[in-house]
Coordinates of C-alpha atoms in Angstrom, one line a residue:
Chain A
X9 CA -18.7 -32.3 -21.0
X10 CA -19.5 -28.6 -20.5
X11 CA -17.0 -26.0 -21.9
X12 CA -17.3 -22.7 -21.2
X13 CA -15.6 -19.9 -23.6
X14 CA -14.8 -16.0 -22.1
X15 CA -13.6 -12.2 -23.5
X16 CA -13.0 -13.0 -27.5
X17 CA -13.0 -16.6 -27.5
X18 CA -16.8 -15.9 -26.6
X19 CA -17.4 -13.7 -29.1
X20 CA -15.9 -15.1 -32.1
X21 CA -17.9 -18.8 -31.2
X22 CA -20.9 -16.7 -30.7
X23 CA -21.4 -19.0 -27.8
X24 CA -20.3 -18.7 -23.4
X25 CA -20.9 -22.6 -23.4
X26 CA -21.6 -25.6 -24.8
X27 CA -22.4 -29.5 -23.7
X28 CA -20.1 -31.8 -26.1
X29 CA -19.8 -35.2 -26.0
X30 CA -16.7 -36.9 -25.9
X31 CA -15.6 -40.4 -26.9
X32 CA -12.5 -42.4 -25.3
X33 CA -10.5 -41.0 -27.7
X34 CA -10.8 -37.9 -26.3
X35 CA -8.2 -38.1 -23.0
X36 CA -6.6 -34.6 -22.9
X37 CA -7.2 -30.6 -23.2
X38 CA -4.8 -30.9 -26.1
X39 CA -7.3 -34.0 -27.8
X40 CA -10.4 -32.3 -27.3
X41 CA -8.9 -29.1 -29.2
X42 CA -8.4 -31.2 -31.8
X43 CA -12.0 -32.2 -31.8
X44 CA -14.1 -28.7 -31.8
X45 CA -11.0 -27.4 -34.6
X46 CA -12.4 -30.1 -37.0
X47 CA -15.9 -29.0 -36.3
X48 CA -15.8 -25.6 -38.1
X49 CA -13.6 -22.7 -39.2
X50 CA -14.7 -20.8 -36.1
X51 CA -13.1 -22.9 -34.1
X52 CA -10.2 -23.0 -36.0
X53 CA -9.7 -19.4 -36.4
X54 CA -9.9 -19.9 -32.3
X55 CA -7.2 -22.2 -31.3
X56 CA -4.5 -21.1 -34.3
X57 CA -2.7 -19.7 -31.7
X58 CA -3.3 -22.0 -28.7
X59 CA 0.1 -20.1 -27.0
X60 CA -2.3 -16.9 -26.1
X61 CA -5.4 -19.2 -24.6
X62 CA -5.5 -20.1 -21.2
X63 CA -7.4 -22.9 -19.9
X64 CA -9.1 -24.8 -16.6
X65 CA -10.2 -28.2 -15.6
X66 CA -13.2 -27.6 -13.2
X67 CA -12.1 -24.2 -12.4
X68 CA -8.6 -24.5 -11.8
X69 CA -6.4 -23.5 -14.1
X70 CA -4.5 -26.4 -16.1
X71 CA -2.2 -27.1 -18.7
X72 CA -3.0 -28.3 -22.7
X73 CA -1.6 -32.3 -21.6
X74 CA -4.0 -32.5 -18.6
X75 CA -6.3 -35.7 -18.5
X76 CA -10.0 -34.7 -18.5
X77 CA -12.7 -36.9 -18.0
X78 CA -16.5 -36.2 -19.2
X79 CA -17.8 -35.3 -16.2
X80 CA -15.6 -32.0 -16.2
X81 CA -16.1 -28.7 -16.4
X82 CA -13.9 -26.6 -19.2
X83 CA -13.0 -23.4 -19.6
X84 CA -10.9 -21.4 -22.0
X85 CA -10.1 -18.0 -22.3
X86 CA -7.3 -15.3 -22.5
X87 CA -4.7 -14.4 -19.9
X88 CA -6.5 -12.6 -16.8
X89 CA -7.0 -9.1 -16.1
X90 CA -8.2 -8.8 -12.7
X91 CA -7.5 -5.8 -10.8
Chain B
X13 CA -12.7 -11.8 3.9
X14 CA -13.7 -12.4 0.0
X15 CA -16.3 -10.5 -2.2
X16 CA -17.2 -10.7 -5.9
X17 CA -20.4 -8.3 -6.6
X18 CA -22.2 -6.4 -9.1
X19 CA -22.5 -3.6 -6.8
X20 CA -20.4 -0.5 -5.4
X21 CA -18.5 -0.9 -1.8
X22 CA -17.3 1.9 0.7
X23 CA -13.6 1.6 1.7
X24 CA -14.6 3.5 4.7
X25 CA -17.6 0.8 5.8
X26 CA -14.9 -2.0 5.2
X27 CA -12.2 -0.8 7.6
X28 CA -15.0 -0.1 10.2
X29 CA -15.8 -3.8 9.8
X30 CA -12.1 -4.8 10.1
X31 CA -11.0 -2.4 13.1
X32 CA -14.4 -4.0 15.1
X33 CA -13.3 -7.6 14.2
X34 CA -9.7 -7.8 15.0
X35 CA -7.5 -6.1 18.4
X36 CA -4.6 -4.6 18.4
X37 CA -4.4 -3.3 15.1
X38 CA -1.3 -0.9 14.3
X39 CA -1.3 -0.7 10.0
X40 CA -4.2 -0.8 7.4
X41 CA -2.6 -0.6 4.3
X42 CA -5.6 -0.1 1.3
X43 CA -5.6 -0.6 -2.8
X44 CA -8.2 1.0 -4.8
X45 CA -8.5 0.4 -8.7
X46 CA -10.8 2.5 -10.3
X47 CA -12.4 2.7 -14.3
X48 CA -10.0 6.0 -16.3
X49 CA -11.3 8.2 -17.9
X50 CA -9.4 7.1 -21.2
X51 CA -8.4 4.0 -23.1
X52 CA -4.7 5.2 -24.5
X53 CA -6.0 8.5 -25.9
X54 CA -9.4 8.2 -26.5
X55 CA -12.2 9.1 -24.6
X56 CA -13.6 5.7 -22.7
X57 CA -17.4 5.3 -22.4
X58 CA -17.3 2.4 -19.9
X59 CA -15.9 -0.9 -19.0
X60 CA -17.8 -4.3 -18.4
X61 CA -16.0 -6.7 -16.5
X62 CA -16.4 -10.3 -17.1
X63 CA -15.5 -12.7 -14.9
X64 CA -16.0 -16.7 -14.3
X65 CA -18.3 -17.7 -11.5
X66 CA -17.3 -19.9 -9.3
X67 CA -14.0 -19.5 -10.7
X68 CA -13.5 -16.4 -9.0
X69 CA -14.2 -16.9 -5.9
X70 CA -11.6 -19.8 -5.8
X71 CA -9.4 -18.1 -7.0
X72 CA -9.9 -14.8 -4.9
X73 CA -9.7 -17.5 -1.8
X74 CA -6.5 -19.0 -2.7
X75 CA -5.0 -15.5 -3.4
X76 CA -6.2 -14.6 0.0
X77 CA -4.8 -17.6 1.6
X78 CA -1.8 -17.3 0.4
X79 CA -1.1 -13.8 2.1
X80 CA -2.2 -15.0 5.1
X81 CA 0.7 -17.9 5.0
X82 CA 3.1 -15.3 4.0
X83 CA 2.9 -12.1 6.5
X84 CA 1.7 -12.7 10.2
X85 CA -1.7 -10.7 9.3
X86 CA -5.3 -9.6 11.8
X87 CA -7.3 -9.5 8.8
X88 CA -7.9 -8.7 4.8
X89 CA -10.7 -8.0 2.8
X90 CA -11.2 -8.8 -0.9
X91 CA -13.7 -6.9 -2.7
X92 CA -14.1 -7.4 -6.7
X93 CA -16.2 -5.9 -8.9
X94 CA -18.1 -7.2 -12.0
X95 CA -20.7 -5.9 -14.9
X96 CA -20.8 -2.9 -16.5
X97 CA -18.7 0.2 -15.0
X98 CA -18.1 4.0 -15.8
X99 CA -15.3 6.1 -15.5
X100 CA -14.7 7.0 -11.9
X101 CA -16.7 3.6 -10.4
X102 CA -14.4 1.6 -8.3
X103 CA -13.8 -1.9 -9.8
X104 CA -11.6 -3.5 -6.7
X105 CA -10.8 -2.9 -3.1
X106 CA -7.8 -5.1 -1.1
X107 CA -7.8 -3.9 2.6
X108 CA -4.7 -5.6 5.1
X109 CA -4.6 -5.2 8.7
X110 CA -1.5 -6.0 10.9
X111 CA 0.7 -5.2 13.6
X112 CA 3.1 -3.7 11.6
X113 CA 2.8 -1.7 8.9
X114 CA 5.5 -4.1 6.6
X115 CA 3.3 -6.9 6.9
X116 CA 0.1 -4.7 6.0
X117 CA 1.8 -2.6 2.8
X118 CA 3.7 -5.6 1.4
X119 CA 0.5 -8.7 1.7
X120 CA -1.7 -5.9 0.3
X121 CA 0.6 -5.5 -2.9
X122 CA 0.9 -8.7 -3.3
X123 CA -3.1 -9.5 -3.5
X124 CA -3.7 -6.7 -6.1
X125 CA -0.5 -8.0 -8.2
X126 CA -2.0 -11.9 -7.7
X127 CA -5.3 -10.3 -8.5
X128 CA -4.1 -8.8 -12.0
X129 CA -3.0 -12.0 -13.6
X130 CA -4.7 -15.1 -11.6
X131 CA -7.9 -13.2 -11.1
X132 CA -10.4 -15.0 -14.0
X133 CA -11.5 -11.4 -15.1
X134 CA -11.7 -10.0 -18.7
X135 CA -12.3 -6.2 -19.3
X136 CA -14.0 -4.8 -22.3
X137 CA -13.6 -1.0 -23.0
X138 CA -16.2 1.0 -25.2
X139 CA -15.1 4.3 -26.3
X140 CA -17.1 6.1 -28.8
X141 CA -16.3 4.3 -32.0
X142 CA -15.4 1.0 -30.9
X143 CA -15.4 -1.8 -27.8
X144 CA -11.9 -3.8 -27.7
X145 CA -11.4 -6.7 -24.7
X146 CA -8.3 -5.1 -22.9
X147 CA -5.4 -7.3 -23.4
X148 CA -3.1 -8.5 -20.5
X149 CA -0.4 -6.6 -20.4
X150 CA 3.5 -8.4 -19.8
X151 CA 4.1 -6.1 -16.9
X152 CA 1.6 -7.4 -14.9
X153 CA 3.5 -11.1 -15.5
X154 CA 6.7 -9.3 -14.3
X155 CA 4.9 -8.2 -10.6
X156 CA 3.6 -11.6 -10.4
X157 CA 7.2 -13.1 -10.6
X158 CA 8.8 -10.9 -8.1
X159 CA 6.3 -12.7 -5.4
X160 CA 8.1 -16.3 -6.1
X161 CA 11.3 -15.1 -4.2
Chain C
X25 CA -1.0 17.9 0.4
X26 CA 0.3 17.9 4.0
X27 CA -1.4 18.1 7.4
X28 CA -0.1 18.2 10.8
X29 CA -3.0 18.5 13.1
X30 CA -4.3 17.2 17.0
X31 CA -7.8 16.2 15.3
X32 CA -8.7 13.0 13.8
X33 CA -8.5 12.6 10.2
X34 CA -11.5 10.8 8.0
X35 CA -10.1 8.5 5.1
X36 CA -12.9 8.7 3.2
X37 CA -12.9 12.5 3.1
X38 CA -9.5 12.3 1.8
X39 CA -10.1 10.0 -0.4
X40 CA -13.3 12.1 -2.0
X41 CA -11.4 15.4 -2.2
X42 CA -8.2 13.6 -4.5
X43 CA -10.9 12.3 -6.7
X44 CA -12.6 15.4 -7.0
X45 CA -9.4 17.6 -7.5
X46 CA -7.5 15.0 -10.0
X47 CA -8.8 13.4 -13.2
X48 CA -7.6 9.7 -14.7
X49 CA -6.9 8.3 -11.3
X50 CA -6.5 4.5 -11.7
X51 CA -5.1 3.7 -8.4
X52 CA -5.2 4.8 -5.1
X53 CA -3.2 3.5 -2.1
X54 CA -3.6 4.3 1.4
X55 CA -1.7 3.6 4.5
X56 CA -3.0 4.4 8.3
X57 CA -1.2 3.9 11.4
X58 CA -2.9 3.2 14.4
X59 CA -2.0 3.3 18.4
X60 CA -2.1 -0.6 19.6
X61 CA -3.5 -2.0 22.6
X62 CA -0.4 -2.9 24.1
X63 CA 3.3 -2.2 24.8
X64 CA 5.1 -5.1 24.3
X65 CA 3.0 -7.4 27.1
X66 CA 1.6 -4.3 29.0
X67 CA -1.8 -3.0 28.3
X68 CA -1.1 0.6 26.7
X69 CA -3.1 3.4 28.7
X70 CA -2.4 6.3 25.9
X71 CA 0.6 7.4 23.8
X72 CA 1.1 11.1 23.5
X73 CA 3.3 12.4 19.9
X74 CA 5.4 15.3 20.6
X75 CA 6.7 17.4 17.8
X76 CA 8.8 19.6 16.4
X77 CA 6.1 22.2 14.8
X78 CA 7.3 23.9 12.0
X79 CA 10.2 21.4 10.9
X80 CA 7.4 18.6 11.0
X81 CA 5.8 20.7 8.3
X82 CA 9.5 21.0 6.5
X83 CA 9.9 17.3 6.6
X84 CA 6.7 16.2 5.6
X85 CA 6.6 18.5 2.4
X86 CA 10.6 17.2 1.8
X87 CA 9.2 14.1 2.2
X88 CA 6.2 14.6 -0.2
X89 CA 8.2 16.4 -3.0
X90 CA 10.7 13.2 -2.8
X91 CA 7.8 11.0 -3.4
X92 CA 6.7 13.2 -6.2
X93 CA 9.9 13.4 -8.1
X94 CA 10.4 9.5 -8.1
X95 CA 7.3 8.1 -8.6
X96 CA 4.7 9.3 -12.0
X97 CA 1.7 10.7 -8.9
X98 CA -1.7 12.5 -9.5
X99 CA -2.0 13.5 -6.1
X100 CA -0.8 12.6 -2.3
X101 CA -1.3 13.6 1.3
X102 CA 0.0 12.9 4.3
X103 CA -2.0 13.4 7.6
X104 CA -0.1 13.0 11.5
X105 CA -1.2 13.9 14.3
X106 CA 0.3 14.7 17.8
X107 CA -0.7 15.0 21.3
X108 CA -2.7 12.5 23.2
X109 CA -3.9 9.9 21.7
X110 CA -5.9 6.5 22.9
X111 CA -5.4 2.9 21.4
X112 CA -7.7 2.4 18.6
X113 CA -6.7 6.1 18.0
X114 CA -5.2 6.9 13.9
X115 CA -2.0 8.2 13.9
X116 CA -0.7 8.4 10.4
X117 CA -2.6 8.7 7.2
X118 CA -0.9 8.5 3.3
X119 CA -2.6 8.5 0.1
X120 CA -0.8 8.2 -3.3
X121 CA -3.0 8.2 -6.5
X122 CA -1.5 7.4 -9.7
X123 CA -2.5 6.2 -13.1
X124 CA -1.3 3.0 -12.9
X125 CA -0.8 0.6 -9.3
X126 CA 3.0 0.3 -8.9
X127 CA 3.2 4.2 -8.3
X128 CA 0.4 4.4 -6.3
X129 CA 1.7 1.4 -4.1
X130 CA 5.3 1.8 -4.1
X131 CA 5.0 6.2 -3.0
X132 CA 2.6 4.7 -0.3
X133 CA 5.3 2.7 0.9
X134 CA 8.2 5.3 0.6
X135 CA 6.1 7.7 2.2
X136 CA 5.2 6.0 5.3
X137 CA 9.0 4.2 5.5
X138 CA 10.6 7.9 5.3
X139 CA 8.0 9.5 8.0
X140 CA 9.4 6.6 10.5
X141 CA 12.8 8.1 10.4
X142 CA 12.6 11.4 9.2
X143 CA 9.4 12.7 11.1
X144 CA 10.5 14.6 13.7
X145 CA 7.9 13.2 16.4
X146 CA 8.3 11.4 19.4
X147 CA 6.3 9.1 21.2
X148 CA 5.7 8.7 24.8
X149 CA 3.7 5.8 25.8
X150 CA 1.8 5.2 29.3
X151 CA 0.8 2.0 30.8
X152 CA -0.7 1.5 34.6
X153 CA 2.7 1.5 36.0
X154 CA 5.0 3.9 33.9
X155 CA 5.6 5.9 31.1
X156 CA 8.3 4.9 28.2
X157 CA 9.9 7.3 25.8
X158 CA 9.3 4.7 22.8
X159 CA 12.8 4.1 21.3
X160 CA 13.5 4.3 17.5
X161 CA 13.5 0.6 15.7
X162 CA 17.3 -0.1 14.0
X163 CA 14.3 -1.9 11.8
X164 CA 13.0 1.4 10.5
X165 CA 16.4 2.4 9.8
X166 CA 16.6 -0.3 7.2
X167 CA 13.6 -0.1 5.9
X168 CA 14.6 3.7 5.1
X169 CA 17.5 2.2 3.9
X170 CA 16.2 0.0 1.1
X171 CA 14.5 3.2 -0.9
X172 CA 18.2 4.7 -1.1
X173 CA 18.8 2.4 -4.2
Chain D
X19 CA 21.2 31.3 20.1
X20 CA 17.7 29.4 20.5
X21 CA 17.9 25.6 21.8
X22 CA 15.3 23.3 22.0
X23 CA 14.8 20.0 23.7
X24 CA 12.3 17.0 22.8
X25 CA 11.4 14.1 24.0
X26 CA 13.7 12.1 27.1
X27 CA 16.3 15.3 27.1
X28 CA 13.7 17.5 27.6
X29 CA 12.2 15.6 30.7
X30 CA 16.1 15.0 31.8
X31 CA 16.8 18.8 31.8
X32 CA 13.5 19.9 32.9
X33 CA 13.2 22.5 29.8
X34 CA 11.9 22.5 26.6
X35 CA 13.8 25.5 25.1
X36 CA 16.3 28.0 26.2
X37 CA 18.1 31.2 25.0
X38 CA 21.7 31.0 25.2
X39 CA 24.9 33.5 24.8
X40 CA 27.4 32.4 22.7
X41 CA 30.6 33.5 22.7
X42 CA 32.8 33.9 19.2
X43 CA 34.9 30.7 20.0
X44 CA 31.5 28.4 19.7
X45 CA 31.7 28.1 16.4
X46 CA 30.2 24.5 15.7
X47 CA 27.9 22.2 17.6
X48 CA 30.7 20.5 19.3
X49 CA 31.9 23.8 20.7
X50 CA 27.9 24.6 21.9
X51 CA 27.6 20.9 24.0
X52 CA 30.8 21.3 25.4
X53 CA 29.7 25.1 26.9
X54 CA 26.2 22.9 27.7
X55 CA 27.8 20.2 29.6
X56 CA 30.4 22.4 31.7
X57 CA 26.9 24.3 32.9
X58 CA 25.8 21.5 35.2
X59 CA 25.4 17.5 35.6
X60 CA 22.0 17.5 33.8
X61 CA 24.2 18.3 30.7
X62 CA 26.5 16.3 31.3
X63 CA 24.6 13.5 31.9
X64 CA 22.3 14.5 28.7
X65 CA 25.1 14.7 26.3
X66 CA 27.1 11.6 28.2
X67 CA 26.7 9.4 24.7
X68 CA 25.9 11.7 21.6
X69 CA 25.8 9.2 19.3
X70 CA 21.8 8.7 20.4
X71 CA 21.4 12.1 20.4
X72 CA 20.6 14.0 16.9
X73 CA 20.4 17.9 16.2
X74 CA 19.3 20.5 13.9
X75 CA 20.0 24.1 12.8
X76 CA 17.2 25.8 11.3
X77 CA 14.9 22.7 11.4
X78 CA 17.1 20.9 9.0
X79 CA 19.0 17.6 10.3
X80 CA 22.5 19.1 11.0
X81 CA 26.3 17.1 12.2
X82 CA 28.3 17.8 15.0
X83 CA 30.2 19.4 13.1
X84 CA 28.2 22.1 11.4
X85 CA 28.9 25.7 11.7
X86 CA 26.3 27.9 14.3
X87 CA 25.7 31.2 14.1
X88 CA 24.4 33.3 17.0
X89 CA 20.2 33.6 15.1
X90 CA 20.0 29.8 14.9
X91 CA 17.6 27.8 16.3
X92 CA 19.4 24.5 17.2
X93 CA 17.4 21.6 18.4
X94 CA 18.7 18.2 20.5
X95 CA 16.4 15.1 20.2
X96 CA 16.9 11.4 20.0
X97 CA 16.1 9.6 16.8
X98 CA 12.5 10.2 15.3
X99 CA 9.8 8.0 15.8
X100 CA 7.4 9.2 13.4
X101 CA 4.6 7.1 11.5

């Protein structure tokens, strides 16, 4: 699965994207949080406040109880601001 | 019409495009956003826009589709910039073309209001001592909402 | 900045000399009107403007003041022209630039809704047949209306 | 007392402006159409239905019932079209 990060999401990981691989487990936006917060404390610094993170499931924009499947493109970042 | 590029546009070049593609134009209503000179009171040095590709242009498509269902419209144009941008550069243009002018002043608001909070676009300001990604600001939530009426 | 004038106008001018004569601009709006191919089913030869020189120039600066005192404006101007002029022809031009969007867009949009009923031009329309005094739209009226809150 | 015509009236009374003698009892606009339509049937027919017709004194939008003073400049049009 390829998750992309933007704006300070970005810059606190250090990283704009990474391959992970998911096990069946892993069924929602909300499990796969759960996943890269146990990897390390960046991560958890990250998603502390999940409220001010937006995210999208192959570039549309989606909600934390979504399905996702491992063939799909993530994304999270903070609220837009086009314009 | 959609665009997302690095590069400058000319408002002027666009509506020559627009008034040679569709008849019977009456109303061109325009938006312009362009880089200040300050971030709250300091001096700003530039602004790099970061955006999501792909993302974007979905999203600048659905935006555009959506005023074409709501006002009877000739034509629009989309323009968005991204990269690195100085005070002065222009960062986005919206262009409507209608019959009437209601139609042309009212779908064009509504694009650059869309365009603030759906548009997948993150600003970063330097000024001298320090860069700070811009956050979004509430406001913007509230001129999205008045569309849903 | 008001101008009542027979010649063609040139947004882009416009727009260069606001930039260049205010500083911060973050938004700029524009509205031009333009003389349409056709009246109602006929194909429109010309439409003429008359005017009332000297109370046009009243009314547009009353206008432009009113805009002013509501709305937080860097800069404005308002362009119309009268005498002949040919479909495809501009008619009208406003500019409001502002700080932030909803000024820009919202003056734009008072502007030209206030020149539809408090302009004091008249428009005379000719097709192959005949020529039409071009009646004022109970619709303008309204739309005048809804600034009065 | 200056009076100018636009638009339909204009072409109805075959003049654009005129100078006019008032009397002391024209006092308000009222009095000056009524002086206008006992001149002829153009008048007459011009002024038939006022309520399409609007004026001003000065260049400023007046009522029918304003006060007019012999150095005005009053103007008759129907309802602007501008834009």
């Amino acid at each position: 699965m390829k998750v992309l990060y933007f704006s300070w999401i970005k810059d606190k990981l250090g990283k704009s994207q990474e391959e992970i691989q998911i096990k069946d487990n892993i069924k929602t936006i909300n499990d796969l949080i759960i996943l890269l917060k146990n990897t390390n404390e960046n991560y958890k610094d990250v998603f502390k406040d999940i409220s001010s993170i937006k995210v999208s499931i192959n570039m549309e924009t989606a909600k934390y109880e979504d399905s996702i499947q491992d063939n799909d493109e993530i994304a999270f970042f903070p609220p837009m601001t086009g314009g | 019409m959609i665009k997302v590029q690095k590069n400058d546009f000319s408002l002027n070049d666009e509506m020559v495009l627009l008034k040679k593609r569709y008849n019977n134009i009456g109303a061109l209503s325009s938006f312009i956003g362009i880089v200040r000179d300050k971030r709250e009171d300091e001096k700003l040095l530039s602004m790099t826009l970061e955006h999501y590709p792909g993302m974007t242009e979905k999203m600048l498509n659905k935006i555009n589709n959506e005023a074409i269902n709501r006002w009877d419209l000739l034509g629009t144009t989309i323009i968005h910039r991204y990269g690195k941008l100085l005070p002065g550069d222009q960062i986005v243009l919206v262009i409507s073309a209608s019959k009437h002018r209601k139609e042309a002043i009212e779908s064009c608001h509504f694009i650059i209001d869309w365009l603030k909070t759906k548009g997948p676009f993150w600003k970063y300001e330097k000024t001298i001592d320090k860069g700070y990604w811009v956050d979004a600001k509430s406001q913007d939530l509230e001129e999205e909402l008045k569309w849903n009426n």
